[in-house]
CSV table of C-alpha atoms and ligand atoms in Angstrom, one decimal:
chain,number,residue,atom,x,y,z
A,1,MET,CA,-214.3,77.0,0.3
A,2,ARG,CA,-212.6,76.0,3.5
A,3,ILE,CA,-213.0,72.4,4.5
A,4,LEU,CA,-212.0,71.1,7.9
A,5,VAL,CA,-211.1,67.4,7.9
A,6,THR,CA,-210.7,65.6,11.2
A,7,GLY,CA,-208.5,62.4,11.3
A,8,GLY,CA,-207.0,63.2,7.9
A,9,CYS,CA,-203.7,61.4,8.9
A,10,GLY,CA,-205.5,58.1,9.2
A,11,PHE,CA,-206.2,55.6,6.5
A,12,ILE,CA,-209.4,56.8,4.9
A,13,GLY,CA,-208.9,60.4,5.9
A,14,SER,CA,-205.6,60.7,4.1
A,15,ASN,CA,-207.0,59.1,1.0
A,16,PHE,CA,-209.9,61.5,1.1
A,17,VAL,CA,-207.7,64.6,1.6
A,18,ARG,CA,-205.6,63.6,-1.4
A,19,LEU,CA,-208.7,63.1,-3.6
A,20,LEU,CA,-210.2,66.4,-2.4
A,21,HIS,CA,-206.9,68.3,-3.1
A,22,GLN,CA,-206.7,66.8,-6.6
A,23,GLU,CA,-210.3,67.1,-7.6
A,24,ARG,CA,-211.3,70.5,-6.1
A,25,PRO,CA,-208.6,73.1,-6.8
A,26,ASP,CA,-210.7,75.8,-5.1
A,27,ALA,CA,-210.7,73.9,-1.7
A,28,GLU,CA,-208.6,75.0,1.2
A,29,ILE,CA,-208.1,72.0,3.4
A,30,ILE,CA,-207.3,72.0,7.1
A,31,ASN,CA,-206.5,68.6,8.6
A,32,LEU,CA,-207.0,68.3,12.4
A,33,ASP,CA,-205.4,65.1,13.7
A,34,LEU,CA,-204.1,64.1,17.1
A,35,LEU,CA,-201.6,61.6,15.6
A,36,THR,CA,-202.6,58.7,17.7
A,37,TYR,CA,-200.9,55.3,17.0
A,38,ALA,CA,-203.1,55.2,13.8
A,39,GLY,CA,-202.3,58.7,12.5
A,40,ASN,CA,-199.3,59.1,10.4
A,41,PRO,CA,-198.2,62.4,8.9
A,42,ALA,CA,-196.2,60.4,6.3
A,43,ASN,CA,-199.6,59.5,4.7
A,44,LEU,CA,-199.8,63.0,3.3
A,45,VAL,CA,-196.2,63.9,2.8
A,46,ASP,CA,-196.9,64.6,-0.9
A,47,LEU,CA,-199.1,67.6,0.0
A,48,GLU,CA,-196.5,69.3,2.2
A,49,GLY,CA,-195.7,72.6,0.5
A,50,SER,CA,-199.2,73.0,-1.0
A,51,ALA,CA,-200.6,76.4,-0.2
A,52,ARG,CA,-204.1,74.9,0.0
A,53,TYR,CA,-203.3,72.3,2.6
A,54,ARG,CA,-202.6,72.7,6.3
A,55,PHE,CA,-202.0,70.1,9.0
A,56,VAL,CA,-202.8,71.0,12.6
A,57,ARG,CA,-202.0,68.6,15.4
A,58,GLY,CA,-204.9,68.7,17.9
A,59,ASP,CA,-207.6,66.8,19.6
A,60,ILE,CA,-211.3,66.8,18.7
A,61,ARG,CA,-212.0,66.5,22.4
A,62,ASN,CA,-210.4,69.9,23.1
A,63,PRO,CA,-213.1,72.6,22.6
A,64,GLU,CA,-210.5,75.4,22.4
A,65,GLN,CA,-208.6,73.8,19.6
A,66,VAL,CA,-211.8,72.8,17.8
A,67,ASP,CA,-213.4,76.3,18.1
A,68,ALA,CA,-210.4,78.0,16.5
A,69,LEU,CA,-210.6,75.8,13.4
A,70,VAL,CA,-214.4,75.5,13.1
A,71,GLU,CA,-214.8,79.2,12.9
A,72,GLY,CA,-214.5,80.2,9.3
A,73,SER,CA,-215.0,76.7,7.9
A,74,ASP,CA,-217.6,76.0,5.2
A,75,ALA,CA,-217.7,72.3,5.7
A,76,LEU,CA,-216.4,69.5,8.0
A,77,VAL,CA,-215.7,66.0,7.1
A,78,HIS,CA,-215.4,64.0,10.3
A,79,PHE,CA,-213.1,60.9,10.2
A,80,ALA,CA,-211.3,61.1,13.5
A,81,ALA,CA,-212.1,58.1,15.6
A,82,GLU,CA,-210.8,55.1,17.4
A,83,SER,CA,-211.5,52.5,14.7
A,84,HIS,CA,-210.4,49.1,15.7
A,85,VAL,CA,-212.9,46.6,17.1
A,86,ASP,CA,-210.2,44.5,18.9
A,87,ARG,CA,-208.9,47.5,20.7
A,88,SER,CA,-212.5,48.5,21.7
A,89,THR,CA,-213.0,45.2,23.5
A,90,LYS,CA,-209.9,46.0,25.6
A,91,ARG,CA,-210.3,49.8,26.2
A,92,PRO,CA,-213.9,50.8,25.5
A,93,GLY,CA,-213.7,54.0,27.5
A,94,GLU,CA,-211.3,55.5,24.9
A,95,PHE,CA,-213.9,54.8,22.2
A,96,ILE,CA,-216.6,56.7,24.1
A,97,GLU,CA,-214.3,59.6,24.7
A,98,THR,CA,-213.1,60.0,21.1
A,99,ASN,CA,-216.1,58.8,19.1
A,100,VAL,CA,-219.0,60.0,21.2
A,101,TYR,CA,-217.6,63.0,23.2
A,102,GLY,CA,-215.3,64.1,20.4
A,103,THR,CA,-218.2,64.2,17.9
A,104,TYR,CA,-220.2,66.2,20.5
A,105,VAL,CA,-217.4,68.8,20.7
A,106,LEU,CA,-217.3,69.2,17.0
A,107,LEU,CA,-221.1,69.5,16.6
A,108,ASP,CA,-221.3,72.0,19.4
A,109,ALA,CA,-218.6,74.2,17.8
A,110,VAL,CA,-220.4,74.1,14.5
A,111,ARG,CA,-223.7,75.1,16.2
A,112,ARG,CA,-222.0,78.1,17.9
A,113,LEU,CA,-219.5,79.2,15.3
A,114,ALA,CA,-220.3,78.0,11.8
A,115,PRO,CA,-224.0,77.2,11.9
A,116,ARG,CA,-224.3,77.1,8.1
A,117,ALA,CA,-221.4,74.7,7.6
A,118,ARG,CA,-222.0,71.3,6.1
A,119,PHE,CA,-221.1,68.4,8.5
A,120,LEU,CA,-220.4,65.0,7.0
A,121,GLN,CA,-220.2,62.3,9.6
A,122,VAL,CA,-218.2,59.3,8.3
A,123,GLY,CA,-220.0,56.4,9.8
A,124,THR,CA,-219.9,52.7,9.6
A,125,ASP,CA,-222.3,49.8,8.6
A,126,GLU,CA,-221.3,48.1,11.8
A,127,VAL,CA,-224.0,50.1,13.6
A,128,TYR,CA,-226.6,47.7,12.1
A,129,GLY,CA,-224.8,44.8,13.9
A,130,ASP,CA,-224.8,41.2,12.7
A,131,VAL,CA,-227.0,40.9,9.6
A,132,GLU,CA,-228.4,37.6,8.6
A,133,PHE,CA,-228.1,36.5,5.0
A,134,PRO,CA,-229.9,37.5,2.7
A,135,SER,CA,-230.9,40.8,4.4
A,136,PHE,CA,-229.5,44.1,3.3
A,137,PRO,CA,-230.5,46.8,5.8
A,138,ASP,CA,-231.4,50.1,4.4
A,139,GLU,CA,-230.8,53.4,6.2
A,140,ASN,CA,-233.9,53.1,8.4
A,141,ALA,CA,-232.9,49.7,9.8
A,142,VAL,CA,-232.7,49.4,13.6
A,143,LEU,CA,-229.3,50.0,15.1
A,144,LEU,CA,-227.9,46.9,16.9
A,145,PRO,CA,-224.2,47.5,17.4
A,146,SER,CA,-222.3,44.5,18.9
A,147,SER,CA,-218.9,46.0,19.9
A,148,PRO,CA,-217.9,49.0,22.0
A,149,TYR,CA,-216.5,50.4,18.7
A,150,SER,CA,-219.8,50.2,16.8
A,151,ALA,CA,-221.8,51.3,19.8
A,152,SER,CA,-219.7,54.4,20.1
A,153,LYS,CA,-220.1,55.1,16.3
A,154,ALA,CA,-223.9,54.7,16.7
A,155,GLY,CA,-223.7,57.2,19.6
A,156,ALA,CA,-222.0,59.7,17.3
A,157,ASP,CA,-224.5,59.2,14.5
A,158,LEU,CA,-227.4,59.8,16.8
A,159,GLN,CA,-225.9,63.1,18.0
A,160,VAL,CA,-225.5,64.2,14.3
A,161,LEU,CA,-229.2,63.4,13.6
A,162,ALA,CA,-230.2,65.3,16.8
A,163,ALA,CA,-228.1,68.3,15.9
A,164,HIS,CA,-229.8,68.5,12.5
A,165,ARG,CA,-233.3,68.2,14.0
A,166,THR,CA,-232.8,70.4,17.0
A,167,PHE,CA,-230.3,73.0,15.9
A,168,GLY,CA,-230.9,72.9,12.1
A,169,LEU,CA,-227.4,71.9,11.3
A,170,ASP,CA,-226.6,71.0,7.7
A,171,ALA,CA,-225.5,67.6,8.8
A,172,LEU,CA,-225.6,64.2,7.1
A,173,ILE,CA,-224.2,60.7,7.7
A,174,SER,CA,-222.5,58.1,5.5
A,175,ARG,CA,-222.3,54.4,6.7
A,176,CYS,CA,-219.7,52.5,4.8
A,177,THR,CA,-218.7,48.8,4.8
A,178,ASN,CA,-215.1,47.6,5.4
A,179,ASN,CA,-212.5,49.5,3.5
A,180,TYR,CA,-209.1,48.3,2.3
A,181,GLY,CA,-206.3,49.9,0.2
A,182,PRO,CA,-203.1,51.9,0.6
A,183,TYR,CA,-202.1,53.5,3.9
A,184,GLN,CA,-204.3,51.2,6.1
A,185,TYR,CA,-202.6,50.6,9.5
A,186,PRO,CA,-201.6,46.9,9.6
A,187,GLU,CA,-204.0,45.9,12.4
A,188,LYS,CA,-207.1,45.4,10.3
A,189,LEU,CA,-207.5,42.0,8.5
A,190,ILE,CA,-206.3,42.9,5.0
A,191,PRO,CA,-203.2,45.0,5.7
A,192,LEU,CA,-202.2,42.8,8.7
A,193,PHE,CA,-202.4,39.6,6.6
A,194,ILE,CA,-200.5,41.2,3.6
A,195,VAL,CA,-197.7,42.4,5.8
A,196,ASN,CA,-197.5,39.2,7.9
A,197,ALA,CA,-197.5,37.2,4.7
A,198,LEU,CA,-194.7,39.3,3.2
A,199,GLU,CA,-192.7,38.7,6.5
A,200,ASN,CA,-193.6,34.9,6.5
A,201,GLU,CA,-195.4,35.5,9.8
A,202,ALA,CA,-198.6,33.7,10.9
A,203,LEU,CA,-202.0,35.0,9.8
A,204,PRO,CA,-204.3,34.8,12.8
A,205,LEU,CA,-207.6,33.8,11.3
A,206,TYR,CA,-210.4,34.2,13.9
A,207,ASP,CA,-213.2,31.8,14.5
A,208,GLY,CA,-213.0,29.7,11.4
A,209,GLY,CA,-212.8,32.5,8.9
A,210,THR,CA,-216.4,32.1,7.8
A,211,GLN,CA,-217.3,35.7,8.6
A,212,VAL,CA,-218.4,38.0,5.7
A,213,ARG,CA,-217.6,41.7,5.2
A,214,ASP,CA,-218.5,43.8,2.1
A,215,TRP,CA,-215.0,45.0,1.2
A,216,LEU,CA,-214.8,48.3,-0.6
A,217,PHE,CA,-211.6,49.8,-2.1
A,218,VAL,CA,-210.9,53.0,-0.2
A,219,GLU,CA,-210.8,55.3,-3.3
A,220,ASP,CA,-214.4,54.2,-4.1
A,221,HIS,CA,-215.4,55.2,-0.6
A,222,CYS,CA,-213.7,58.6,-0.9
A,223,ARG,CA,-215.5,59.3,-4.2
A,224,ALA,CA,-218.8,58.5,-2.4
A,225,LEU,CA,-217.9,60.9,0.4
A,226,LEU,CA,-217.1,63.7,-2.0
A,227,LEU,CA,-220.4,63.2,-3.7
A,228,LEU,CA,-222.3,63.2,-0.4
A,229,LEU,CA,-220.4,66.3,0.7
A,230,GLU,CA,-221.6,68.2,-2.4
A,231,ARG,CA,-224.9,66.5,-3.3
A,232,GLY,CA,-226.2,64.6,-0.3
A,233,SER,CA,-229.3,66.0,1.6
A,234,ALA,CA,-229.2,67.4,5.1
A,235,GLY,CA,-230.5,65.1,7.8
A,236,GLU,CA,-230.1,62.0,5.6
A,237,ILE,CA,-228.1,58.8,6.0
A,238,TYR,CA,-226.5,57.1,3.1
A,239,ASN,CA,-225.2,53.5,3.2
A,240,VAL,CA,-222.0,52.9,1.1
A,241,GLY,CA,-220.9,49.5,0.0
A,242,ALA,CA,-219.6,47.3,-2.8
A,243,ASN,CA,-222.4,44.7,-2.6
A,244,GLN,CA,-220.0,41.9,-3.4
A,245,ASP,CA,-221.8,39.1,-5.2
A,246,PRO,CA,-221.1,36.4,-4.3
A,247,GLU,CA,-220.2,37.5,-0.8
A,248,VAL,CA,-216.6,36.8,0.3
A,249,SER,CA,-215.5,35.2,3.6
A,250,ASN,CA,-212.4,36.1,5.6
A,251,ARG,CA,-211.0,32.7,4.6
A,252,GLU,CA,-211.4,33.5,1.0
A,253,ILE,CA,-209.8,37.0,1.4
A,254,THR,CA,-206.9,35.2,3.2
A,255,ARG,CA,-206.6,32.7,0.3
A,256,LEU,CA,-206.5,35.6,-2.2
A,257,ILE,CA,-203.8,37.4,-0.2
A,258,LEU,CA,-201.7,34.2,0.0
A,259,GLU,CA,-202.0,33.8,-3.7
A,260,LEU,CA,-201.1,37.4,-4.5
A,261,THR,CA,-198.1,37.3,-2.1
A,262,GLY,CA,-197.0,33.8,-3.3
A,263,ARG,CA,-197.1,32.4,0.3
A,264,PRO,CA,-198.3,29.0,1.5
A,265,GLU,CA,-201.6,28.3,3.3
A,266,SER,CA,-199.6,26.8,6.2
A,267,LEU,CA,-199.1,30.4,7.3
A,268,ILE,CA,-202.8,30.5,8.4
A,269,ARG,CA,-203.1,30.2,12.2
A,270,PRO,CA,-206.6,29.5,13.4
A,271,VAL,CA,-207.4,31.6,16.5
A,272,GLU,CA,-210.5,31.2,18.7
A,273,GLY,CA,-212.1,33.5,21.2
A,274,LEU,CA,-210.0,36.6,20.8
A,275,ARG,CA,-213.0,38.7,19.5
A,276,PRO,CA,-215.9,38.4,21.9
A,277,GLY,CA,-219.2,39.2,20.2
A,278,HIS,CA,-217.7,38.6,16.8
A,279,ASP,CA,-220.2,39.6,14.1
A,280,GLN,CA,-220.7,37.0,11.4
A,281,ARG,CA,-221.9,39.2,8.5
A,282,TYR,CA,-222.2,42.8,7.5
A,283,ALA,CA,-224.1,44.0,4.5
A,284,VAL,CA,-226.1,47.1,3.5
A,285,GLY,CA,-228.5,48.2,0.9
A,286,THR,CA,-227.0,51.0,-1.1
A,287,GLN,CA,-229.8,52.1,-3.5
A,288,LYS,CA,-230.0,55.6,-2.0
A,289,LEU,CA,-226.4,56.4,-2.8
A,290,ARG,CA,-226.5,54.7,-6.2
A,291,ALA,CA,-229.5,56.9,-7.1
A,292,LEU,CA,-227.1,59.8,-6.8
A,293,GLY,CA,-225.0,58.3,-9.6
A,294,TRP,CA,-222.3,56.5,-7.5
A,295,SER,CA,-221.1,53.0,-8.1
A,296,PRO,CA,-217.8,51.3,-7.2
A,297,GLU,CA,-215.1,51.4,-9.9
A,298,CYS,CA,-212.6,48.9,-8.5
A,299,ASP,CA,-213.6,45.2,-8.0
A,300,LEU,CA,-212.2,43.1,-5.2
A,301,VAL,CA,-209.6,41.2,-7.1
A,302,GLU,CA,-208.2,44.3,-8.8
A,303,GLY,CA,-208.4,46.2,-5.5
A,304,LEU,CA,-206.5,43.5,-3.6
A,305,ARG,CA,-203.9,43.3,-6.4
A,306,ARG,CA,-203.3,47.1,-6.2
A,307,THR,CA,-203.2,46.9,-2.4
A,308,VAL,CA,-200.7,44.1,-2.2
A,309,ALA,CA,-198.6,45.9,-4.8
A,310,TRP,CA,-198.6,49.0,-2.7
A,311,TYR,CA,-197.5,47.2,0.5
A,312,VAL,CA,-194.8,45.4,-1.5
A,313,GLU,CA,-193.6,48.7,-2.8
A,314,ARG,CA,-194.0,50.7,0.4
A,315,ARG,CA,-192.0,48.8,3.0
A,316,ASP,CA,-190.6,52.2,4.0
A,317,TRP,CA,-194.1,53.1,5.2
A,318,TRP,CA,-195.0,50.0,7.2
A,319,GLU,CA,-191.7,48.7,8.5
A,320,PRO,CA,-191.3,51.6,11.0
A,321,ILE,CA,-194.9,51.0,12.2
A,322,ARG,CA,-194.2,47.4,13.1
A,323,SER,CA,-192.4,48.2,16.3
A,324,GLY,CA,-193.2,50.1,19.5
A,325,GLU,CA,-196.9,50.5,20.2
A,326,TYR,CA,-197.9,48.1,17.5
A,327,ARG,CA,-195.8,45.2,18.9
A,328,ALA,CA,-196.9,46.0,22.4
A,329,PHE,CA,-200.6,45.8,21.4
A,330,TYR,CA,-200.0,42.5,19.6
A,331,GLU,CA,-198.2,40.9,22.5
A,332,GLN,CA,-201.0,41.9,24.9
A,333,HIS,CA,-203.7,40.8,22.4
A,334,TYR,CA,-202.3,37.4,21.6
A,335,GLY,CA,-200.7,36.8,25.0
A,336,GLN,CA,-197.3,36.7,23.2
A,337,ALA,CA,-195.8,37.7,19.9
A,338,LEU,CA,-197.6,35.8,17.1
A,339,GLY,CA,-194.3,34.6,15.6
A,340,SER,CA,-193.5,33.0,12.3
A,341,GLY,CA,-195.8,30.7,10.5
A,342,LYS,CA,-193.7,27.8,11.8
A,343,ALA,CA,-193.6,28.9,15.5
A,344,ALA,CA,-195.7,27.3,18.2
A,345,ALA,CA,-199.4,28.5,18.4
A,346,PRO,CA,-200.1,31.5,20.5
A,347,LYS,CA,-202.0,31.4,23.8
A,348,ARG,CA,-205.7,30.6,23.3
A,349,ALA,CA,-205.1,29.6,19.7
A,350,ALA,CA,-206.2,26.3,18.3
A,351,LYS,CA,-203.7,24.1,16.6
A,352,ALA,CA,-201.9,25.4,13.5
A,353,SER,CA,-203.6,24.4,10.2
A,354,ASN,CA,-202.0,23.2,7.0
A,355,SER,CA,-205.3,23.4,5.1
B,401,LIG,P1,-207.8,55.2,11.4
B,401,LIG,O1,-207.8,54.5,12.7
B,401,LIG,O2,-206.9,54.8,10.3
B,401,LIG,O3,-207.6,56.8,11.5
B,401,LIG,C1,-208.2,57.5,12.6
B,401,LIG,C2,-207.5,58.9,12.6
B,401,LIG,O4,-208.1,59.7,13.6
B,401,LIG,C3,-206.0,58.8,13.0
B,401,LIG,O5,-205.3,59.6,12.1
B,401,LIG,C4,-206.0,59.3,14.4
B,401,LIG,O6,-204.7,60.0,14.7
B,401,LIG,C5,-207.1,60.3,14.4
B,401,LIG,N1,-207.7,60.6,15.7
B,401,LIG,C6,-208.0,59.7,16.7
B,401,LIG,N2,-208.4,60.3,17.8
B,401,LIG,C7,-208.4,61.6,17.5
B,401,LIG,C8,-208.7,62.8,18.3
B,401,LIG,N3,-209.1,62.7,19.6
B,401,LIG,N4,-208.5,64.0,17.7
B,401,LIG,C9,-208.1,64.1,16.5
B,401,LIG,N5,-207.7,63.0,15.7
B,401,LIG,C10,-207.9,61.8,16.2
B,401,LIG,O7,-209.3,55.1,10.9
B,401,LIG,P2,-209.9,54.8,9.4
B,401,LIG,O8,-210.0,53.4,9.2
B,401,LIG,O9,-209.3,55.7,8.4
B,401,LIG,O10,-211.4,55.3,9.7
B,401,LIG,C11,-211.8,56.7,9.5
B,401,LIG,C12,-213.2,56.9,9.9
B,401,LIG,O11,-214.0,56.1,9.0
B,401,LIG,C13,-213.6,56.4,11.3
B,401,LIG,O12,-214.6,57.3,11.8
B,401,LIG,C14,-214.2,55.0,11.1
B,401,LIG,O13,-215.2,54.8,12.1
B,401,LIG,C15,-214.9,55.2,9.7
B,401,LIG,N6,-215.0,54.0,8.9
B,401,LIG,C16,-214.0,53.1,8.8
B,401,LIG,C17,-214.1,52.0,8.0
B,401,LIG,C18,-212.9,51.1,7.7
B,401,LIG,O14,-213.1,50.0,7.1
B,401,LIG,N7,-211.7,51.5,8.1
B,401,LIG,C19,-215.3,51.7,7.4
B,401,LIG,C20,-216.4,52.6,7.6
B,401,LIG,C21,-216.2,53.7,8.4
B,402,LIG,P1,-211.3,44.0,10.9
B,402,LIG,O1,-210.4,44.2,9.8
B,402,LIG,O2,-210.8,44.2,12.3
B,402,LIG,O3,-212.6,44.8,10.6
B,402,LIG,P2,-214.0,44.8,11.4
B,402,LIG,O4,-213.9,44.0,12.6
B,402,LIG,O5,-214.3,46.2,11.6
B,402,LIG,O6,-214.9,44.2,10.4
B,402,LIG,O7,-211.8,42.5,10.8
B,402,LIG,C1,-212.4,42.0,9.6
B,402,LIG,C2,-212.8,40.5,9.8
B,402,LIG,O8,-211.5,39.8,9.9
B,402,LIG,C3,-213.5,40.2,11.1
B,402,LIG,O9,-214.4,39.2,10.9
B,402,LIG,C4,-212.4,39.8,12.1
B,402,LIG,C5,-211.4,39.1,11.2
B,402,LIG,N1,-210.0,39.2,11.6
B,402,LIG,C6,-209.3,38.0,11.7
B,402,LIG,O10,-209.7,36.9,11.4
B,402,LIG,N2,-208.0,38.1,12.1
B,402,LIG,C7,-207.4,39.3,12.4
B,402,LIG,O11,-206.2,39.4,12.8
B,402,LIG,C8,-208.2,40.5,12.3
B,402,LIG,C9,-207.6,41.9,12.7
B,402,LIG,C10,-209.5,40.4,11.9
């Protein structure tokens, strides 16, 4: 069984490759990753030397590179993407190229060269857009993406459905809520706030921090993906989520991170207007996946505890990241470096809070 994973050097992809390698000793895994700013070969250094794992640096937008790897594959699990909403509001074109066109290149190669291969598209709940409480969209809900990121992911999903219907590909889609856990690039809320707290730097909490996400520990997502790869039905969509009850706001996540890192609330820096179109709430109905026997194993407090412990332990992983491209993006995004919790507020930020 040869499984081609795209984007396996990113956050979720690397956690999935590790799980697959552990759980399926008959799987030969090929990891195609471009190593953009978000891809880090160090994420899978423990698999180097395994005869069942091979990393290939390449671009899903390059048909020649893709063809060579798709031929002979029994399954594809497609993670590779531009994945950060804030970046998508600045450079939307890159999201169309990677997430829409890149997915097309993969599907086209499968149609021509491996028409019986299973294709698992790793999608996001953000395609349903801003969801009003107490609604939990099921897989048939209308797509109303708000950001260039979620619009590009919706475009990818629709191509997958069309490839199943028109060309008979054995393709299916997962749509997961926000993940957190080890190896997440410190630009998303949870790893950014953990790392900034550890460094006594400001935590830029957007738009009052009242927004709600349905946080899922990455290993639970990866178990769901393995289940769908093996037991999901072709042409189907499966929502994946923790269904936190009660739902948890960004402010509450921030409070938990400060508690776990032992840092004061004065590090919180309210920021307004940096995320145009900011969605207030994401949530999904997950009955279809749960009917296959999946449920999350790690609750939010335990997951955050494990995640903070990992970032405390693995400074060697994140310290090198917090330079170069990372800092350049931050300086552009906030108008200047965010600085320490005690520094003056960044451009366009409201006054610092002590609450
Ligand atoms: P990530 O940004 O950490 O990793 C993306 C990976 O894709 C990187 O290793 C990068 O080098 C690679 N990549 C980017 N462009 C490429 C290209 N042209 N060719 C080959 N490789 C390329 O992302 P993530 O958070 O691990 O997300 C993985 C997937 O899961 C994405 O498709 C994302 O939309 C989806 N998803 C993420 C979340 C989340 O909370 N992070 C939730 C639901 C779904
Ligand atoms: P993020 O981790 O970027 O994931 P997504 O936008 O895909 O849900 O953001 C999660 C929430 O946290 C979102 O409401 C925006 C907010 N947020 C902040 O308040 N500050 C930050 O620095 C970041 C990155 C996000």
